[in-house]
XYZ file of C-alpha atoms in Angstrom:
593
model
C 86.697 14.492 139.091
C 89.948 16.447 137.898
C 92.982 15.392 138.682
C 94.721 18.581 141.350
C 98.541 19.529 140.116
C 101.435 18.202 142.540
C 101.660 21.770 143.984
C 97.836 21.538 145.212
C 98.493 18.572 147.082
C 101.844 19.170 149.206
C 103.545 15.906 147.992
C 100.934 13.459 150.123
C 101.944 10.923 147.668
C 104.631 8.750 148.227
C 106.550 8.306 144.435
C 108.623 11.501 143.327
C 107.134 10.646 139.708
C 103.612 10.537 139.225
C 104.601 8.746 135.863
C 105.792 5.926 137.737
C 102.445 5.571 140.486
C 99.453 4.105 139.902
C 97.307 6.581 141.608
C 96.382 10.112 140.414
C 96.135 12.504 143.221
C 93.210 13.812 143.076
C 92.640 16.692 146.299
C 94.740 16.921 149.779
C 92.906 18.758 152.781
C 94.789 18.386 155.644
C 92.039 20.576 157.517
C 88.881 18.755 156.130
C 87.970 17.997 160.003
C 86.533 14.481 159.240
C 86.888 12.191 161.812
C 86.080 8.883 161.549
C 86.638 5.156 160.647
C 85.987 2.738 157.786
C 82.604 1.465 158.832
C 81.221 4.698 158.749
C 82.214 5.411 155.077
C 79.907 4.680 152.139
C 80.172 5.742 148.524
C 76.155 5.917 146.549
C 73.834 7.360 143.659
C 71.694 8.868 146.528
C 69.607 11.017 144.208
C 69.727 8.161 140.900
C 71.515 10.994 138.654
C 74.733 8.800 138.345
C 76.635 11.143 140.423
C 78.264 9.072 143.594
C 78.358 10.591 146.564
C 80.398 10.606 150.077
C 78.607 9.658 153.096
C 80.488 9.592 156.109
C 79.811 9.156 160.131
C 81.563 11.958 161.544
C 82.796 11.528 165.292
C 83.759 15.546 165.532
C 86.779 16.175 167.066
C 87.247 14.203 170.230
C 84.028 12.321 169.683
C 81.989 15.424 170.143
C 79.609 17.101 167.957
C 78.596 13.733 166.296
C 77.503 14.678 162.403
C 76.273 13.110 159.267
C 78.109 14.687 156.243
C 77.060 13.968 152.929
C 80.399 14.968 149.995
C 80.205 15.935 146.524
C 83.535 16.113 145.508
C 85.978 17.875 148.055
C 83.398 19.772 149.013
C 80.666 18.796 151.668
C 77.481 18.963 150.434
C 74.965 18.905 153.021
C 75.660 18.078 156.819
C 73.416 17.649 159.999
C 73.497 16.565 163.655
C 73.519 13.396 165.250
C 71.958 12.269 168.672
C 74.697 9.793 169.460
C 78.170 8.417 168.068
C 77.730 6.735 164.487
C 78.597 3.416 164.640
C 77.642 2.450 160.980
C 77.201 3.632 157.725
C 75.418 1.347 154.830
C 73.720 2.082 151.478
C 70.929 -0.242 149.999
C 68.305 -0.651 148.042
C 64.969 -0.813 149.880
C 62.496 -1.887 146.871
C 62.183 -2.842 143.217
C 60.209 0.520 142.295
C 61.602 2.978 140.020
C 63.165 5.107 140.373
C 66.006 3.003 142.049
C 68.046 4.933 144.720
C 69.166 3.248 147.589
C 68.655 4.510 150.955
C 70.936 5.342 153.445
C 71.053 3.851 156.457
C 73.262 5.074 159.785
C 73.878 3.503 163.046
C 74.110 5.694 165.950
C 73.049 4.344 169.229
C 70.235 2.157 169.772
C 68.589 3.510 166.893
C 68.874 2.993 162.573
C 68.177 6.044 160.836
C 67.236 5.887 157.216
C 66.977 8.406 154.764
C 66.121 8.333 150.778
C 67.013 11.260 148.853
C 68.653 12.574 151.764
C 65.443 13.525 153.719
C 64.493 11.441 157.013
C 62.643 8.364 156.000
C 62.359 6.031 159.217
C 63.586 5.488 162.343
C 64.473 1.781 163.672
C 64.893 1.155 167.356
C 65.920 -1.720 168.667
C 63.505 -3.514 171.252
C 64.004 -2.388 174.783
C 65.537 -5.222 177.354
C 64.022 -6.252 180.670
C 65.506 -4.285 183.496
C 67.771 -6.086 186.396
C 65.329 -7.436 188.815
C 67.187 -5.986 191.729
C 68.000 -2.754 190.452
C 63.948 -2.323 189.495
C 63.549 -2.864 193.456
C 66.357 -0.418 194.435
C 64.892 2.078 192.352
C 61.072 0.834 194.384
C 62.613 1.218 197.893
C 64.205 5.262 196.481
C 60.682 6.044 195.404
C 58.899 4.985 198.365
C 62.017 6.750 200.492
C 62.886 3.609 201.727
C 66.911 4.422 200.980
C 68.841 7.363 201.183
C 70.546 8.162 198.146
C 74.140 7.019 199.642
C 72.970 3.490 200.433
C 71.515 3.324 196.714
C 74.772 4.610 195.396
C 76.613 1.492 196.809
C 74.227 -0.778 195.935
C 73.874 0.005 192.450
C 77.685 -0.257 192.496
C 77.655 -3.683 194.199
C 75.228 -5.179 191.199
C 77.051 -3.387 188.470
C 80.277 -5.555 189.580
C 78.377 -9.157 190.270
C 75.438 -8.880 187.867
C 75.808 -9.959 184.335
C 73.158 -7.787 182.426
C 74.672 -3.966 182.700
C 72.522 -1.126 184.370
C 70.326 0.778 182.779
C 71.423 4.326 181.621
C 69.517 6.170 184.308
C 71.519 3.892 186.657
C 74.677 4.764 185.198
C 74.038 7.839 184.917
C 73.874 8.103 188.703
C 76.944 6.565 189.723
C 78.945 8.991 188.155
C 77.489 11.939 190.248
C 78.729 13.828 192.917
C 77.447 13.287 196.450
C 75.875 16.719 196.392
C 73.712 15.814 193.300
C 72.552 12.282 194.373
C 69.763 13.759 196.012
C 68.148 15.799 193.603
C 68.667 13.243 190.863
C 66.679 10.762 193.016
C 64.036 13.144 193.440
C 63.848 14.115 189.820
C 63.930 10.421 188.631
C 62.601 7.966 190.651
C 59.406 8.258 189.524
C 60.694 7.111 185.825
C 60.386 3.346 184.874
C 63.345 2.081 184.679
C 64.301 0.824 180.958
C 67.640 -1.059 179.813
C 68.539 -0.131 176.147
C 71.234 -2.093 174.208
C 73.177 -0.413 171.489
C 74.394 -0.879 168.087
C 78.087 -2.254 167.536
C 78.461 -2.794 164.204
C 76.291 -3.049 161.057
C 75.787 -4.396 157.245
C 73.981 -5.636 154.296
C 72.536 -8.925 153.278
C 71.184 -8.991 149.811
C 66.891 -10.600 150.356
C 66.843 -13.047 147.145
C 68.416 -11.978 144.366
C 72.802 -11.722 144.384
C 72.646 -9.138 141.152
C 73.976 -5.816 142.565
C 70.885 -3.606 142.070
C 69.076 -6.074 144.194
C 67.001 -5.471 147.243
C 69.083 -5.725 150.505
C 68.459 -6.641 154.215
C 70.294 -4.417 157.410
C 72.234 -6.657 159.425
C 72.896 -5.538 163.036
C 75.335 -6.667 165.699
C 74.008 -5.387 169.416
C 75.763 -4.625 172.432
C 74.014 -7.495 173.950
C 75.755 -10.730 172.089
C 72.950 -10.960 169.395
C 72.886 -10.289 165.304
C 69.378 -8.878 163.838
C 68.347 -9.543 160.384
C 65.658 -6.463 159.524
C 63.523 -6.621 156.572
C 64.491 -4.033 154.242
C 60.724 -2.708 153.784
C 58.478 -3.113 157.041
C 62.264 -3.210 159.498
C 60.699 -5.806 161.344
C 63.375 -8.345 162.640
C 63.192 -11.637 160.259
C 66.076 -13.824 162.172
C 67.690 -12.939 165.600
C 71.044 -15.101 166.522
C 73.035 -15.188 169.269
C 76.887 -14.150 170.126
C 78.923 -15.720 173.000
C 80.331 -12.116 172.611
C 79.610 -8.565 171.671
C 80.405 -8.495 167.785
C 82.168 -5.694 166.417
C 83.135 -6.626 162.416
C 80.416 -8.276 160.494
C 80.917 -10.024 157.025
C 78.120 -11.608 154.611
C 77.817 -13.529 151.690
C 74.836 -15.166 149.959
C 71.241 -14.524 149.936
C 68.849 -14.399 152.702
C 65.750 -16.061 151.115
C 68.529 -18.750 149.963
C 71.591 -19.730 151.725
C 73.622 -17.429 153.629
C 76.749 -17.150 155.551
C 77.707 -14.734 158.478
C 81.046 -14.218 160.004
C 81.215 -12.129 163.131
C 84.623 -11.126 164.729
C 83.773 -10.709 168.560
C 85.204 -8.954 171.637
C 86.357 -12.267 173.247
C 88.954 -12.743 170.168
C 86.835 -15.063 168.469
C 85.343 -15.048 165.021
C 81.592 -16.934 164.764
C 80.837 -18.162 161.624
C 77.145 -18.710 161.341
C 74.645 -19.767 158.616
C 70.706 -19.867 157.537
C 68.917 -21.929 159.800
C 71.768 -22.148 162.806
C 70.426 -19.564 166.209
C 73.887 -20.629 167.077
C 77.707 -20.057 165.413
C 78.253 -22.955 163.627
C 82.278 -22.656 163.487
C 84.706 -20.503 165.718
C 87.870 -19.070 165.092
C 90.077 -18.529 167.380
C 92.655 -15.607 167.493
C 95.223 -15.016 169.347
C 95.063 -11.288 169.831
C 92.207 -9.102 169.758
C 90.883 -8.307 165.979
C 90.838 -4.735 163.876
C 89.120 -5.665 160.786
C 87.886 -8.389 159.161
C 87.504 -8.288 155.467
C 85.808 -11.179 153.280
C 88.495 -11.863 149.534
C 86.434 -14.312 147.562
C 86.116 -17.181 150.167
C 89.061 -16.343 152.343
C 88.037 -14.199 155.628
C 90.912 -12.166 156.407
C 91.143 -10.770 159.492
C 93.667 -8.188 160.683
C 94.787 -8.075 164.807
C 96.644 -6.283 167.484
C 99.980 -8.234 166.812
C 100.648 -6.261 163.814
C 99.378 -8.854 161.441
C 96.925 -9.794 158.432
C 95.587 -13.756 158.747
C 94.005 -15.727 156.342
C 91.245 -18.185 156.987
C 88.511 -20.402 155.384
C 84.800 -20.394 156.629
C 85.545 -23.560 159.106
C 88.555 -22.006 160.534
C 91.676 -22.940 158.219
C 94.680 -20.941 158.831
C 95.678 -20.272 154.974
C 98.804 -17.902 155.692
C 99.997 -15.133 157.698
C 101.348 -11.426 156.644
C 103.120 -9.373 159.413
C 103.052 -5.423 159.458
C 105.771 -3.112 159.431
C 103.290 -1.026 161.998
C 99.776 -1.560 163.840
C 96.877 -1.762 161.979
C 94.635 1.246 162.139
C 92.064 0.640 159.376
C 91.152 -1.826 156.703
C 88.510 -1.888 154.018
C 87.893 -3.957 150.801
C 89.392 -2.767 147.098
C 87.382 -4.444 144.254
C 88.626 -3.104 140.571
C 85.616 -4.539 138.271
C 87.214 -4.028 135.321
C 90.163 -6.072 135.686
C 88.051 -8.635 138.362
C 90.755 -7.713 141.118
C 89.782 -8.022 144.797
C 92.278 -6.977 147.635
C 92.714 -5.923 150.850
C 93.901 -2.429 151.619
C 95.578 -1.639 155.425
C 95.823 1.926 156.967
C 99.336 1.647 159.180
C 100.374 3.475 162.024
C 103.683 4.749 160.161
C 101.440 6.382 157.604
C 101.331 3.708 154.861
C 98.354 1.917 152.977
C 99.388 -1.636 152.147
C 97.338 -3.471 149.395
C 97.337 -6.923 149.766
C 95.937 -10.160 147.717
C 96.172 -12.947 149.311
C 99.603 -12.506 151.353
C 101.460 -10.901 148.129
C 102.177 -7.223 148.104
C 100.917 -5.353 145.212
C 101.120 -1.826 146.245
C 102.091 0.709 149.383
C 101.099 4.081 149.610
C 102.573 6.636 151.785
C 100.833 8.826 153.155
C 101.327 12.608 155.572
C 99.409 11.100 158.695
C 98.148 7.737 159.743
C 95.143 6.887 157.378
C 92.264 5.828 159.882
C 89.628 5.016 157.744
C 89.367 3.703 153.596
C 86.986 3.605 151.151
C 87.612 2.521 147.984
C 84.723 2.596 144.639
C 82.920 4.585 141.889
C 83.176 8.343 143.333
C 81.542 11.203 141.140
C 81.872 9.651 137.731
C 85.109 7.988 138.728
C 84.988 3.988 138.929
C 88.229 3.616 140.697
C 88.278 6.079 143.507
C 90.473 6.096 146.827
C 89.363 7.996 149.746
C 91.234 8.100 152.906
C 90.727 10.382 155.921
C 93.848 10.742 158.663
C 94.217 10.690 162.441
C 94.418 14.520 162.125
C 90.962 14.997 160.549
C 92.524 15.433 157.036
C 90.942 14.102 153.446
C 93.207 12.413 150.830
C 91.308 11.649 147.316
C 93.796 9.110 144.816
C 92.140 8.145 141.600
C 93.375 4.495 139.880
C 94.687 5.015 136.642
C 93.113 3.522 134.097
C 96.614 1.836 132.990
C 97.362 0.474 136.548
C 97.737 -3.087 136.965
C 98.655 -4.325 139.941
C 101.776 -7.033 139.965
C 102.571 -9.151 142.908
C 105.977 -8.135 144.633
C 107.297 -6.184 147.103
C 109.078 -7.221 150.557
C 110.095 -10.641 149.046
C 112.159 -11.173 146.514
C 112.812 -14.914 144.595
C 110.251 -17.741 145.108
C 108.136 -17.672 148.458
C 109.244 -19.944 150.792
C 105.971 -22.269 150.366
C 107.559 -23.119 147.050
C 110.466 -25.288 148.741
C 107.617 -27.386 150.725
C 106.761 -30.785 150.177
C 102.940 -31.027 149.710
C 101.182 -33.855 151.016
C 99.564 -35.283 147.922
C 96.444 -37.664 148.643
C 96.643 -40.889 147.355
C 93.997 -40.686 144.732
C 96.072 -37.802 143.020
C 99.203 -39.568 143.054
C 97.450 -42.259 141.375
C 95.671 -39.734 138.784
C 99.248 -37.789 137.926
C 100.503 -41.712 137.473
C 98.142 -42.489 134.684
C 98.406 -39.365 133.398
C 102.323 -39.492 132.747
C 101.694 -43.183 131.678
C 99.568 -42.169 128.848
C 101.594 -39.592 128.065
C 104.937 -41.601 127.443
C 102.858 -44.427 126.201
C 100.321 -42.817 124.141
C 101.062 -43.852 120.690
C 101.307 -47.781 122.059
C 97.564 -47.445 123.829
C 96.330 -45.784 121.086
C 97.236 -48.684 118.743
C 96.011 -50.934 121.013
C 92.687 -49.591 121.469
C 92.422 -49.410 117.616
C 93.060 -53.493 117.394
C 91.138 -54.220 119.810
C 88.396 -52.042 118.195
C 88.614 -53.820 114.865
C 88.764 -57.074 116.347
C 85.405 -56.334 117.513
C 83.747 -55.090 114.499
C 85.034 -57.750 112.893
C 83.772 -60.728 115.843
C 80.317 -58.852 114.948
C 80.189 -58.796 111.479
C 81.132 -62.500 111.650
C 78.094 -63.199 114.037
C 75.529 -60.944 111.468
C 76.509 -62.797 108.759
C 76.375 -66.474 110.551
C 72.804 -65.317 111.608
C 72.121 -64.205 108.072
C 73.108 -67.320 106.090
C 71.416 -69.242 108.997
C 68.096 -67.461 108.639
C 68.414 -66.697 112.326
C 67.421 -62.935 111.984
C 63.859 -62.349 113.258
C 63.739 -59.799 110.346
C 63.469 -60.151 106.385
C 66.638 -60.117 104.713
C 65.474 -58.876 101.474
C 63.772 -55.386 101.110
C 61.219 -56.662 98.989
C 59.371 -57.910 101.530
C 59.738 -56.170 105.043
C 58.363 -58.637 107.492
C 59.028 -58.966 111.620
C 58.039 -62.454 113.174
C 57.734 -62.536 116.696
C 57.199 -66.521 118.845
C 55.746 -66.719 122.019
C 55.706 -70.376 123.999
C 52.913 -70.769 126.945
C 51.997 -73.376 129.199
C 53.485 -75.754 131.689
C 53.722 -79.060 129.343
C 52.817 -81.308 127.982
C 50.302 -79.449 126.172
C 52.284 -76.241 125.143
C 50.515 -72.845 123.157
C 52.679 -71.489 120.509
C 51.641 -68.257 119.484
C 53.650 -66.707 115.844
C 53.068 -62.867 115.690
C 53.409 -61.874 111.911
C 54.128 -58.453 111.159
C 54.154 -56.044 107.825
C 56.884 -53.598 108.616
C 56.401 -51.524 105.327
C 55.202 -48.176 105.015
C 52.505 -48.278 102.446
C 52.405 -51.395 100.987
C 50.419 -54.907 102.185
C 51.913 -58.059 101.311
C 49.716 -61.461 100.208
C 50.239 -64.833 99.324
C 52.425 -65.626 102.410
C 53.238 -69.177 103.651
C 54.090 -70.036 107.612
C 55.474 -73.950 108.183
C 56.963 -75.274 111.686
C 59.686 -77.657 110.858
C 60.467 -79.997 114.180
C 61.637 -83.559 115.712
C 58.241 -85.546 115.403
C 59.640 -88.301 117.448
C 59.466 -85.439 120.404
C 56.637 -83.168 119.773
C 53.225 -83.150 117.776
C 51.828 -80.133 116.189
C 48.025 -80.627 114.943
C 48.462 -77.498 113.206
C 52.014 -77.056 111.362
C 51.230 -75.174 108.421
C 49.639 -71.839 107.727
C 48.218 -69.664 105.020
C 48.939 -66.035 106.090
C 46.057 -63.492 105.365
C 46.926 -60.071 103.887
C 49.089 -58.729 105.835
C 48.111 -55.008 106.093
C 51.025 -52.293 107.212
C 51.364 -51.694 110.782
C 49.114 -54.340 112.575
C 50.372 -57.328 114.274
C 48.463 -60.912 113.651
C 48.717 -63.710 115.701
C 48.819 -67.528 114.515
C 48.249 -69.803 117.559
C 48.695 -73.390 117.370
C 49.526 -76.267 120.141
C 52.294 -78.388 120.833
C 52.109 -81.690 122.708
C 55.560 -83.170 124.169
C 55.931 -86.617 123.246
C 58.748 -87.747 125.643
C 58.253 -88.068 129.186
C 62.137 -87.733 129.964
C 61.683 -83.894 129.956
C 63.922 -83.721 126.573
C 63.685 -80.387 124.635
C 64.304 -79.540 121.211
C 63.629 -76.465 118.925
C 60.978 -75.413 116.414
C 62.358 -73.864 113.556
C 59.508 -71.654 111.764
C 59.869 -70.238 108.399
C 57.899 -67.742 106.360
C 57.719 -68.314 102.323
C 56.415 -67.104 99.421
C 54.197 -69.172 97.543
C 56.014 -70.587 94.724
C 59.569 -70.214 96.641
C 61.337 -72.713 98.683
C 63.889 -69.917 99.997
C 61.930 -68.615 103.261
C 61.965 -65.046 103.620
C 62.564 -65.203 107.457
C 62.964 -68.068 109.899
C 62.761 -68.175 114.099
C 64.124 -70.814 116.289
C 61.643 -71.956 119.154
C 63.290 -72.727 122.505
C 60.519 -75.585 123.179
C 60.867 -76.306 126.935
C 60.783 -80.344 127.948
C 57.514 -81.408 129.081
C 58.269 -80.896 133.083
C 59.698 -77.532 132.564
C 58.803 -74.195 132.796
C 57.657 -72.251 129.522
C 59.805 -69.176 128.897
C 58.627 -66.052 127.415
């Protein structure tokens, strides 16, 4: 999309040098006749081709002459008739087949109409409510000409101001007749069933399993009657239905259906539900304290705009973060995300004709604008990623393009450090203690450092003082020469006095058996006697384990214990090649493994 000169566009923007704005201005029509509001804006690839379109709810002028227009460009592409108001405007994609182009899905009514490609695809309409018991008799008594028309008039009106389910449109519908059409409305209508109809406030997207941005999406609906419908994006039959102390009006989502999912819903009563998977019920409320006119979800921070002139930030369980008044009432608000740079803000229409951009509460940019902006949409328009499209209280069309150079700094109406700057914070004690050590070890650092290192070497040191005790005491279970690699292995059973000693011999070489092998037990005669104390060791093949069993009998009956030293030779050698020390238990005691 070309940039229009300054002349074509009757200095809507708000800097005398383009040089010095962020935004390109892009095409001015102050006679575009496009009324409507941010909910019923969407920018799409309807037809796949890579060319993003305009769709847009139009109200017609005075909320007549309801129309769906469809922009390419500044120019409106294709346009057609609605049977009510739009409510909603949303584009997603339906299913995984190729070619993928979402759908388009509008809110007018009772009814969702989808099209793909631009063409009628389905209708959705919500399920009809059960009619007011008394009315449904009224209605009985007219048909059987039981009541004159007069009487029903005041009794419908009596119901309509005690009742709390509304009356149904034929109902309504006759209550605001004269007294010299009554009759002929009864007689044309009273032989209709009566049928209650909710309508559609407010309406969005919920991606189905997947949070990539291609992915298939469900149509979340908020109803007239105090309840939120998750449809299925291919069959629209309702998967979840939740209900509203109020009528919801602004609808935020994050998540994934199939997964976990969160819902905030900002209500008629002031209030803002937040509600998630498995809850029929809000889970958190937040309460406002003037009635709300947009509520936008920044990351993890809802932020809702109200009546008092003012933007407020708050968590998902109700924390106020901070609090940004207007120079004017807000008329519109909408979501700017620049993927390039990862930037998400806020932009606000105002009443004095100014677009505020907002992250968090710091300023980064105003726009100023001819008229009051009443509805913004901000995304990849045409071939443009970065495009701004605003549409004013008179009906007008204002098209900004980002520059590719823009970056947006924080600044504007304050100047110096915030005021939250000069607050104390209330650090937990857990921190305090962390930020302690951590300017201990920095002032100390070299000192602990040296430390640790003595201590370390002190260690290594107590160690290699313990291996070499063990070594020069044949304590070490294996061979301390590499001629012969050999593992011995003691195992003492029985409850005494008659004790099983059991030597497991092992060859711990690779390839190579070892022979002519000696085993002798060396121990305290006067205590114990060994029938068996000396053994000739077999070959002693690679890998396999072999047992020598012999028994000791205790010899003292005051339960003293000694040890058993074994030792494994070579024939020939009085140096043993490896030795074990036998924990003998005394001859009332337990034998330990």
């Amino acid at each position: 999309m070309a940039a229009a000169s300054s002349s074509d566009y009757n200095g809507c923007g708000a800097e005398s040098n383009e040089a010095n704005s962020k935004w390109l201005d892009a095409h001015y029509d102050p006679m575009a006749n496009i009324h409507t509001f941010s909910a019923c804006l969407a920018l799409a690839d309807l037809h796949g081709d890579g060319e993003y379109k305009l769709v847009v709810g139009d109200l017609g002028p005075g909320g007549q002459q309801p129309r769906l227009k469809v922009l390419k460009g500044p120019l409106v592409m294709t346009e057609s008739p609605l049977p009510a108001l739009p409510a909603a405007a949303a584009t997603f994609l339906m299913e995984q087949h190729e070619p993928r182009t979402p759908a388009l899905a509008l809110a007018s009514g009772p009814c969702v109409y989808v099209y793909k490609n631009l063409r009628p695809y389905f209708k959705f309409s919500l399920p009809q409510l059960p009619p007011n018991p008394l009315e449904q008799d009224l209605w009985n008594q007219a048909k059987e000409d039981r009541i004159d028309p007069l009487t029903l008039k005041e009794m419908l009106e009596s119901i309509r101001e005690t009742a709390e389910e509304p009356l149904s449109v034929q109902s309504l519908r006759f209550l605001q007749l004269e007294l010299s059409e009554m009759e002929a409305f009864v007689n044309q209508h009273k032989s209709n069933s009566i049928k209650r109809q909710t309508v559609i406030t407010t309406m969005t997207t919920l991606k189905k399993n997947l949070a990539d941005e291609d992915a298939v999406s469900c149509l979340v609906l908020g109803t007239e009657n105090k309840e939120l419908l998750v449809l299925d994006p291919e069959a629209f039959t309702i998967l979840a239905k939740m209900s509203l102390p109020s009528v919801p009006v602004f609808l935020e989502v994050s998540g994934q259906f199939d997964v976990e999912f969160r819902l905030a819903a900002a209500c008629r009563n002031g209030n803002i539900y937040i509600l998630r998977r498995d809850s029929k019920h809000p889970k958190y409320c937040i309460e406002l304290s003037a009635q709300p006119v947009g509520l936008i979800r920044v990351h993890k921070v809802l932020v809702v705009g109200s009546t008092q002139d003012s933007l407020h930030g708050f968590t998902h369980k109700g924390k106020k973060l901070w609090t940004v008044q207007m120079p004017a009432a807000i008329l519109s608000m909408n979501l700017l995300e620049q993927h390039s740079r990862g930037l998400q803000a806020v932009m606000t229409g105002l009443a004095n004709g100014e677009v505020r951009i907002y992250r968090d509460k710091a300023l980064l940019n105003v726009i100023h604008t001819p008229d009051a902006v009443t509805s913004l949409c901000f995304g990849r328009y045409g071939r443009e990623d970065n495009t701004l499209i605003m549409t004013t209280r008179g009906g007008g069309l204002i098209i900004k393009i980002l520059k590719r150079t823009a970056v947006f700094v924080e600044g504007g109406s304050e100047v110096g450090p915030p005021p939250a700057q000069a607050m104390k914070l209330n650090v937990p004690r857990k921190t305090r203690l962390y930020v302690d050590q951590t300017l201990r070890e920095r002032e100390a650092g070299t000192a602990m450092h040296r430390a640790f290192q003595t201590d370390l070497y002190l260690l290594r040191l107590r160690a290699a003082r313990a291996y070499l005790q063990a070594l020069e005491s044949s304590l070490s279970p294996m061979s301390a020469t590499a001629r012969e690699p050999l593992k011995l292995h003691a195992v003492v059973q029985g409850l005494g006095p008659t004790f099983k000693l059991t030597l497991h011999l092992q060859n711990t070489s690779t390839a190579r058996p070892v022979l002519g092998l000696l085993v002798c037990c060396l121990y305290n005669e006067a205590l114990y006697s060994l029938p068996r104390a000396f053994f000739k060791v077999p070959l002693l093949v690679p890998g396999l384990n072999y047992p020598l069993e012999t028994f000791v009998e205790s010899l003292s009956n005051k339960g003293i214990s000694d040890i058993i030293k074994v030792l494994v030779l070579r024939e020939g050698q009085s140096a043993p090649l490896l030795s074990a020390h036998v924990n003998m238990p005394g001859s009332e005691g337990l034998a330990a493994a």
